[in-house]
């Protein structure tokens, strides 16, 4: 230091300023430390098991360079079981906001390399912070889930953290879209929250959702069940209906969720996005004249009809493997996003069954909440569109168009005349609440 | 001022920020009053305690580890960071409970 005298070179001066490393250097060191997360070995293991790291997933999901991270230096506050010595910056979840197709989204990405992605109190607070911000500004929340569940060392604090997240899932439902990607073996508390969100995508062979794994199931019920049958992507996409989209790998899951967001409004007070369509509104398709067989008993594929009608043949089907006698999904008409609910005559002659109705109903509810246009393709040759006072009273901004392609009998035809259906249900004492 | 707890939306800190109840010298005089009084070399002891306090509290990282500060930023990026945050908040809506008047002195 300049203050030390040249005659006493060995004397160590003790001004405090000289002992402090440059604040910028400290920041850089901390940022580098946060990037290490669970360490290179665990990241390698993540890659070897066909998974990406949390940061790689965010990179793929957000528009390039748009992600802004919050709470990078948050650590847990647990002192039991030697946890005070085990702190990793970020605490196992990366949170923040970014853009998808130029539109704002809030997201959290669980990092399996840090404490197995397990949830601590601090970790839950990070997730709650982005959920609160998303609701405050009216933008979707996307969860990239890869977590073994509660952090056992934190006990009840971890469980309370889950409850805080669940409460926000419920409050945000119908206000902003909530999307979940299951990208690892998620068990216990780690799946209750995604299960409450609007759309869930799973990845083949690497993602699982269960209350508890096969080992505990065996211990409790003595039943032998494989991981795949208990909570694999196919089980949830085709049988339980928990998963809406099943993708072969993480990249396609992330890109499909980006695509899904492009059909959704940012919140329940906003209209879905409009794009300029390169597909002319007056485009005619002669193949449609002969696509539907005249004989009422002959089947045809409703999906082909849908693809020929919508903009550029692009149809994002939701739950394609679940209840295949009904087809639901999103597409665009004249550049505007629409939801489609259609009978599929190619499967079970398109007849309603409990599961089928179950699939159509949540989508309709979501469309209503999000003020989405809806198109119903049914089987009888009659088209109507435009305002219908009775049906539209409670959601004036949702536009509906129904396309009857061939047959529609019983309740099927009633669905096109909501007042008639309501009258009928009332006669049977079935209507419990006014719609 | 304008902390998370009075509902600021986003909180940034420079790496030079000191977020604590009071500065290191004042705090050490209070916390270690007895140790300083009994010490043969109070100045050396004081310097050690000041250093400890500074490392623990007189920086933005204690607040950042609790999530009270969302991000510690490089000062040169301050303008960009603030604009990005304000853009993100452009559509913010928040309601307070209905009441007849604010917090007036009585």
XYZ file of C-alpha atoms in Angstrom:
541
model
C 0.000 0.000 0.000
C 1.099 3.531 -0.683
C 0.715 4.412 3.012
C 3.389 1.979 4.202
C 6.760 3.568 4.722
C 9.678 2.358 2.517
C 11.886 2.024 5.635
C 9.650 -0.738 7.019
C 8.953 -3.011 4.054
C 8.147 -6.094 6.160
C 5.444 -4.479 8.269
C 1.983 -5.598 7.124
C -0.470 -2.713 7.047
C -3.973 -3.548 8.238
C -6.294 -1.154 6.424
C -9.570 -2.967 5.884
C -9.923 -1.856 2.267
C -6.862 -3.812 1.153
C -8.268 -7.060 2.535
C -11.446 -6.853 0.487
C -11.325 -8.459 -2.917
C -12.859 -6.398 -5.670
C -16.662 -6.610 -5.422
C -16.867 -7.355 -9.154
C -14.433 -10.272 -8.739
C -16.567 -11.630 -5.906
C -19.656 -11.433 -8.103
C -17.901 -13.184 -10.982
C -16.689 -15.953 -8.690
C -20.190 -16.466 -7.301
C -21.732 -16.562 -10.762
C -19.210 -19.174 -11.850
C -19.966 -21.164 -8.703
C -23.718 -21.065 -9.408
C -23.151 -22.469 -12.905
C -21.322 -25.487 -11.485
C -24.552 -26.577 -9.750
C -24.281 -30.263 -8.846
C -20.904 -30.604 -10.566
C -19.581 -32.003 -13.819
C -19.928 -35.665 -12.791
C -23.640 -35.366 -12.059
C -24.214 -33.369 -15.252
C -22.453 -36.116 -17.194
C -24.734 -38.683 -15.579
C -27.730 -36.532 -16.565
C -26.558 -36.545 -20.187
C -25.826 -40.276 -20.137
C -29.375 -41.017 -19.053
C -30.700 -39.175 -22.109
C -31.555 -35.997 -20.213
C -30.494 -32.386 -20.605
C -29.396 -30.137 -17.761
C -31.790 -27.521 -16.408
C -29.899 -24.696 -18.121
C -29.792 -26.514 -21.464
C -33.553 -26.990 -21.273
C -34.115 -23.289 -20.629
C -31.811 -22.465 -23.569
C -33.930 -24.621 -25.892
C -37.247 -23.403 -24.556
C -36.781 -19.623 -24.495
C -36.080 -17.332 -27.424
C -32.340 -16.958 -27.788
C -30.792 -14.816 -25.068
C -34.145 -13.787 -23.569
C -33.957 -15.638 -20.252
C -33.469 -13.493 -17.158
C -32.581 -15.469 -14.066
C -33.783 -14.503 -10.608
C -32.533 -15.753 -7.245
C -29.339 -17.277 -8.604
C -27.649 -17.102 -5.196
C -30.454 -18.421 -3.037
C -29.469 -21.210 -0.638
C -31.424 -23.374 1.772
C -31.585 -22.590 5.492
C -31.515 -26.122 6.856
C -28.991 -26.902 9.617
C -30.044 -30.469 10.469
C -28.307 -33.625 9.191
C -25.121 -31.725 8.305
C -26.944 -29.643 5.699
C -25.376 -26.394 6.958
C -22.141 -27.478 5.234
C -23.889 -28.493 2.025
C -25.065 -25.380 0.274
C -25.226 -24.985 -3.482
C -26.013 -21.607 -4.998
C -29.482 -21.659 -6.520
C -30.496 -24.593 -4.304
C -31.559 -26.892 -7.154
C -34.035 -24.829 -9.128
C -33.450 -22.172 -11.778
C -36.185 -19.551 -11.928
C -36.854 -16.462 -14.000
C -38.595 -15.121 -17.027
C -37.995 -15.122 -20.744
C -39.768 -15.021 -24.048
C -41.329 -17.643 -26.297
C -42.137 -16.403 -29.775
C -41.598 -12.861 -28.480
C -44.183 -13.294 -25.704
C -43.399 -13.286 -22.026
C -43.358 -16.476 -19.956
C -42.258 -17.231 -16.418
C -40.498 -20.467 -15.771
C -38.743 -22.658 -13.288
C -36.413 -25.527 -14.139
C -35.648 -28.115 -11.484
C -32.035 -29.233 -11.442
C -31.698 -32.943 -10.757
C -27.928 -32.558 -10.222
C -28.469 -30.564 -7.014
C -29.819 -32.695 -4.142
C -31.706 -34.785 -6.740
C -33.828 -31.741 -7.562
C -35.513 -32.134 -4.168
C -37.633 -29.282 -2.880
C -36.583 -27.198 0.138
C -38.374 -24.256 1.693
C -36.106 -21.791 -0.121
C -36.576 -23.693 -3.402
C -40.362 -23.456 -3.037
C -40.099 -19.717 -2.346
C -38.201 -19.281 -5.605
C -40.974 -21.031 -7.535
C -43.667 -19.059 -5.699
C -41.906 -15.809 -6.579
C -42.140 -16.434 -10.324
C -45.718 -17.697 -10.006
C -46.683 -14.506 -8.147
C -44.973 -12.341 -10.776
C -46.689 -14.278 -13.574
C -50.103 -13.689 -12.042
C -49.322 -10.032 -11.373
C -48.373 -9.323 -14.982
C -50.672 -11.895 -16.604
C -48.281 -14.301 -18.317
C -48.017 -18.112 -18.510
C -46.045 -20.205 -16.024
C -44.014 -23.104 -17.369
C -42.494 -25.730 -15.079
C -39.627 -27.927 -16.238
C -39.932 -30.713 -13.680
C -37.127 -33.073 -12.742
C -37.327 -33.703 -9.025
C -37.367 -36.638 -6.661
C -39.807 -34.858 -4.361
C -39.548 -33.264 -0.930
C -36.114 -32.649 0.618
C -36.304 -35.099 3.483
C -33.773 -33.182 5.612
C -36.114 -30.175 5.746
C -39.164 -32.110 6.835
C -42.263 -30.045 7.336
C -40.697 -26.890 5.850
C -40.447 -28.671 2.524
C -44.051 -29.851 2.748
C -45.214 -26.335 3.591
C -43.339 -25.176 0.486
C -45.337 -27.599 -1.636
C -48.567 -26.321 -0.151
C -47.569 -22.755 -1.035
C -47.055 -23.858 -4.648
C -50.353 -25.796 -4.775
C -52.236 -22.757 -3.508
C -50.772 -20.696 -6.327
C -51.602 -23.433 -8.872
C -55.226 -23.149 -7.795
C -55.246 -19.332 -7.741
C -53.560 -19.111 -11.151
C -55.846 -21.694 -12.734
C -58.082 -19.975 -15.257
C -56.103 -16.752 -14.908
C -52.856 -17.586 -16.714
C -51.952 -20.760 -18.620
C -49.877 -23.201 -16.577
C -47.765 -25.685 -18.498
C -45.662 -28.538 -17.155
C -42.967 -30.641 -18.706
C -42.078 -33.813 -16.864
C -38.436 -34.449 -17.648
C -37.330 -36.980 -15.084
C -38.524 -39.399 -12.436
C -40.922 -37.168 -10.490
C -42.439 -38.640 -7.372
C -44.611 -37.533 -4.496
C -45.032 -33.827 -3.970
C -43.131 -33.211 -7.193
C -46.073 -34.440 -9.289
C -49.044 -33.034 -7.398
C -48.327 -29.514 -8.595
C -47.817 -30.361 -12.306
C -50.921 -32.563 -12.141
C -52.916 -29.409 -11.307
C -51.610 -27.468 -14.297
C -53.410 -27.045 -17.628
C -51.105 -29.003 -19.916
C -48.541 -31.684 -19.169
C -45.943 -33.061 -21.570
C -43.954 -36.196 -20.854
C -40.904 -37.734 -22.500
C -40.620 -41.413 -23.404
C -38.364 -43.573 -21.218
C -36.972 -40.771 -19.035
C -39.995 -39.185 -17.418
C -42.238 -40.671 -14.765
C -45.033 -39.371 -12.584
C -46.092 -41.289 -9.544
C -47.218 -40.738 -5.988
C -44.564 -43.207 -4.958
C -42.284 -45.564 -6.872
C -42.693 -49.312 -7.553
C -40.650 -50.299 -4.483
C -43.007 -48.647 -2.039
C -46.025 -49.937 -3.951
C -44.635 -53.453 -3.523
C -43.964 -52.933 0.162
C -47.456 -51.614 0.812
C -49.698 -53.644 -1.492
C -47.393 -56.555 -2.473
C -48.134 -55.734 -6.101
C -45.343 -55.919 -8.628
C -45.568 -53.107 -11.131
C -42.969 -51.747 -13.510
C -41.933 -48.107 -13.413
C -43.270 -47.736 -16.948
C -46.723 -49.180 -16.145
C -47.025 -47.249 -12.909
C -46.131 -43.795 -14.146
C -44.447 -43.868 -17.539
C -45.313 -41.576 -20.414
C -47.481 -44.119 -22.256
C -49.466 -44.999 -19.126
C -50.271 -41.343 -18.515
C -50.848 -40.448 -22.162
C -53.146 -43.368 -22.967
C -54.736 -44.586 -19.726
C -54.762 -42.056 -16.887
C -55.065 -39.027 -19.163
C -52.698 -37.055 -16.922
C -50.282 -36.334 -19.784
C -51.565 -34.305 -22.725
C -48.536 -34.712 -24.945
C -46.017 -37.541 -25.210
C -42.735 -36.789 -26.934
C -39.838 -39.023 -28.017
C -37.176 -36.754 -26.505
C -36.731 -33.632 -24.423
C -36.020 -31.350 -27.331
C -39.271 -32.229 -29.090
C -41.171 -31.855 -25.793
C -39.748 -28.368 -25.271
C -40.480 -27.324 -28.860
C -44.023 -28.753 -28.742
C -44.734 -26.739 -25.591
C -43.457 -23.624 -27.369
C -45.893 -24.436 -30.179
C -48.746 -24.957 -27.708
C -48.104 -21.539 -26.140
C -48.526 -19.950 -29.577
C -52.211 -20.956 -29.511
C -52.915 -19.660 -26.013
C -53.688 -16.161 -24.797
C -51.370 -14.736 -22.134
C -54.179 -14.567 -19.582
C -57.943 -14.685 -19.177
C -58.418 -11.005 -20.052
C -56.556 -11.159 -23.327
C -57.431 -12.638 -26.722
C -55.364 -15.466 -28.153
C -52.618 -14.305 -30.514
C -53.376 -13.603 -34.149
C -50.832 -14.380 -36.857
C -50.848 -13.457 -40.523
C -51.935 -16.568 -42.365
C -50.395 -17.481 -45.690
C -53.306 -19.860 -46.280
C -56.086 -18.005 -48.166
C -59.443 -17.913 -46.384
C -61.240 -18.794 -49.636
C -59.036 -21.801 -50.402
C -61.162 -24.685 -51.680
C -60.224 -28.308 -51.250
C -61.993 -30.677 -53.664
C -60.828 -33.707 -51.708
C -63.265 -32.663 -48.971
C -66.191 -33.334 -51.327
C -65.488 -37.045 -51.198
C -63.746 -37.448 -47.857
C -66.889 -38.287 -45.915
C -68.526 -41.513 -47.206
C -72.196 -41.238 -48.032
C -72.933 -44.524 -46.267
C -73.461 -43.632 -42.636
C -71.863 -46.859 -41.447
C -68.544 -46.335 -43.202
C -65.754 -44.788 -41.198
C -63.327 -42.054 -42.189
C -60.579 -40.145 -40.412
C -61.790 -36.879 -38.949
C -58.177 -35.725 -38.526
C -57.727 -35.633 -42.262
C -60.807 -33.448 -42.529
C -59.467 -31.150 -39.822
C -56.058 -30.826 -41.478
C -57.645 -29.976 -44.818
C -59.761 -27.220 -43.283
C -57.390 -25.440 -40.898
C -54.588 -23.011 -41.791
C -51.675 -24.732 -43.556
C -52.809 -28.169 -42.354
C -51.359 -27.572 -38.908
C -53.230 -29.228 -36.069
C -51.765 -29.681 -32.576
C -53.654 -32.604 -31.144
C -53.988 -32.844 -27.372
C -54.096 -36.316 -25.787
C -53.934 -38.132 -29.150
C -53.646 -41.531 -27.494
C -56.358 -41.047 -24.924
C -59.989 -41.853 -25.833
C -59.309 -41.884 -29.539
C -62.991 -41.656 -30.420
C -62.783 -37.942 -29.696
C -60.202 -35.603 -31.149
C -59.302 -32.359 -29.401
C -56.605 -29.842 -30.091
C -55.580 -26.475 -31.415
C -55.252 -25.040 -34.890
C -55.632 -21.698 -36.649
C -58.295 -20.393 -38.990
C -57.595 -17.152 -40.811
C -54.570 -16.736 -38.538
C -56.654 -16.926 -35.391
C -56.209 -19.637 -32.813
C -59.121 -22.042 -32.369
C -59.801 -25.057 -30.193
C -61.226 -28.118 -31.904
C -63.448 -30.788 -30.367
C -64.393 -33.467 -32.905
C -65.873 -36.937 -32.998
C -63.632 -39.546 -34.562
C -65.774 -41.988 -36.609
C -62.680 -44.096 -37.302
C -62.684 -45.295 -33.678
C -65.731 -46.904 -32.017
C -67.839 -45.154 -34.658
C -67.085 -41.973 -32.722
C -69.563 -42.787 -29.991
C -69.367 -41.073 -26.635
C -68.048 -42.944 -23.703
C -67.197 -41.696 -20.274
C -63.507 -41.256 -21.055
C -64.209 -39.456 -24.291
C -66.472 -36.942 -22.660
C -63.806 -36.556 -19.997
C -61.314 -35.480 -22.584
C -63.522 -32.949 -24.320
C -64.780 -31.337 -21.167
C -61.562 -29.923 -19.710
C -60.593 -28.460 -23.062
C -63.966 -26.746 -23.409
C -63.633 -25.408 -19.877
C -60.172 -24.111 -20.605
C -61.300 -22.464 -23.818
C -64.080 -20.785 -21.916
C -61.741 -19.558 -19.216
C -59.270 -18.285 -21.732
C -61.892 -16.685 -23.979
C -60.872 -18.941 -26.791
C -62.738 -19.543 -30.003
C -64.023 -23.082 -30.366
C -64.979 -25.130 -33.358
C -66.906 -28.331 -32.952
C -66.740 -30.757 -35.844
C -69.584 -33.225 -35.562
C -70.914 -35.744 -37.911
C -73.991 -34.204 -39.468
C -73.966 -31.979 -42.495
C -75.042 -28.717 -41.068
C -73.034 -25.664 -40.232
C -73.930 -22.866 -37.975
C -71.934 -20.011 -36.661
C -72.444 -16.689 -34.995
C -74.138 -15.404 -31.892
C -76.558 -17.645 -30.030
C -77.853 -15.578 -27.143
C -78.691 -18.399 -24.755
C -75.422 -20.193 -25.075
C -73.267 -17.143 -25.082
C -74.624 -15.223 -22.188
C -71.892 -16.068 -19.696
C -68.906 -15.879 -21.997
C -69.718 -13.281 -24.598
C -66.300 -13.200 -26.181
C -66.007 -16.884 -27.015
C -66.883 -17.455 -30.632
C -68.180 -20.868 -31.627
C -68.639 -22.501 -34.960
C -69.944 -26.033 -35.283
C -69.508 -28.190 -38.327
C -71.855 -31.137 -38.639
C -70.289 -33.611 -40.949
C -72.695 -36.562 -40.840
C -74.669 -37.942 -37.930
C -75.485 -36.446 -34.569
C -78.091 -38.232 -32.478
C -79.457 -37.860 -28.982
C -77.293 -35.845 -26.641
C -74.900 -35.453 -29.542
C -77.329 -33.134 -31.326
C -78.316 -31.477 -28.078
C -74.789 -30.326 -27.623
C -75.409 -28.056 -30.549
C -78.485 -26.604 -28.901
C -77.388 -25.837 -25.385
C -80.778 -24.503 -24.362
C -82.437 -27.718 -25.489
C -79.848 -29.747 -23.623
C -80.333 -27.767 -20.473
C -84.081 -28.200 -20.654
C -83.630 -31.909 -21.104
C -81.189 -32.233 -18.238
C -83.495 -30.275 -15.984
C -86.338 -32.708 -16.816
C -84.103 -35.505 -15.581
C -83.056 -33.538 -12.533
C -79.473 -33.607 -13.794
C -78.678 -29.943 -14.024
C -77.188 -28.957 -10.738
C -75.883 -25.499 -11.369
C -76.801 -22.805 -13.872
C -74.233 -22.400 -16.593
C -36.640 1.267 1.071
C -38.600 -0.462 -1.674
C -37.706 -3.951 -0.495
C -39.571 -7.106 -1.509
C -41.405 -6.864 1.779
C -43.038 -3.571 0.887
C -43.952 -5.171 -2.424
C -41.264 -4.030 -4.814
C -41.504 -6.294 -7.860
C -37.837 -6.686 -8.694
C -34.829 -5.872 -6.522
C -31.340 -5.446 -7.930
C -28.109 -4.843 -6.034
C -24.679 -3.709 -7.100
C -21.804 -5.935 -5.917
C -20.781 -3.066 -3.634
C -24.127 -2.984 -1.826
C -24.101 -3.403 1.948
C -27.433 -4.619 3.235
C -27.354 -4.932 7.009
C -28.802 -3.357 10.143
C -25.789 -1.033 10.423
C -22.207 -0.640 9.191
C -19.466 -3.055 10.387
C -17.675 -0.681 12.810
C -20.818 0.351 14.648
C -22.166 -3.182 14.762
C -18.911 -4.665 16.113
C -18.815 -2.094 18.932
C -22.238 -3.290 20.045
C -22.081 -7.034 19.443
C -18.546 -7.502 20.840
C -18.555 -4.790 23.511
C -17.395 -7.210 26.239
C -14.737 -8.929 24.151
C -13.299 -5.562 23.096
C -13.236 -4.274 26.675
C -11.431 -7.370 27.965
C -8.945 -7.638 25.131
C -5.293 -6.677 25.534
C -5.171 -5.531 21.915
C -8.653 -4.170 21.214
C -7.746 -2.729 17.801
C -6.534 -6.061 16.401
C -9.575 -7.851 17.801
C -11.844 -5.150 16.422
C -10.279 -5.481 12.953
C -10.865 -9.235 12.998
C -14.489 -8.829 14.039
C -15.064 -6.113 11.459
C -13.671 -8.398 8.781
C -15.949 -11.228 9.914
C -19.010 -8.970 9.961
C -18.186 -7.554 6.579
C -17.860 -11.006 5.035
C -21.090 -12.159 6.637
C -23.390 -9.185 6.307
C -21.952 -6.094 4.640
C -22.531 -7.353 1.099
C -25.531 -8.069 -1.125
C -25.195 -11.863 -0.864
C -26.921 -12.388 2.477
C -30.050 -10.750 1.052
C -29.580 -12.552 -2.264
C -29.342 -15.948 -0.549
C -32.767 -15.302 0.967
C -34.271 -14.099 -2.309
C -34.727 -10.529 -1.003
C -32.474 -9.379 -3.819
C -33.425 -11.004 -7.111
C -30.161 -10.358 -8.864
C -26.709 -8.932 -8.107
C -25.758 -7.084 -11.267
C -22.697 -5.554 -12.840
C -23.076 -1.764 -12.561
C -22.369 -1.341 -16.277
C -25.537 -3.350 -17.025
C -27.793 -1.358 -14.708
C -29.701 0.444 -17.450
C -30.346 -2.713 -19.452
C -31.368 -4.712 -16.387
C -33.838 -2.087 -15.172
C -35.407 -1.645 -18.604
C -35.782 -5.425 -19.004
C -37.511 -5.638 -15.624
C -39.818 -2.701 -16.389
C -40.723 -4.296 -19.722
C -41.561 -7.534 -17.965
C -43.813 -5.587 -15.578
C -45.549 -3.562 -18.263
C -48.925 -5.272 -17.766
C -48.765 -5.419 -13.989
C -52.052 -5.331 -12.153
C -52.350 -5.514 -8.395
C -55.252 -4.710 -6.129
C -55.239 -3.474 -2.577
C -58.074 -4.095 -0.144
C -60.782 -1.452 -0.477
C -60.564 1.219 2.221
C -61.732 4.758 2.897
C -58.361 6.437 3.256
C -54.646 5.746 3.464
C -52.465 5.514 6.577
C -52.996 9.013 8.018
C -51.343 10.360 11.187
C -53.761 10.301 14.092
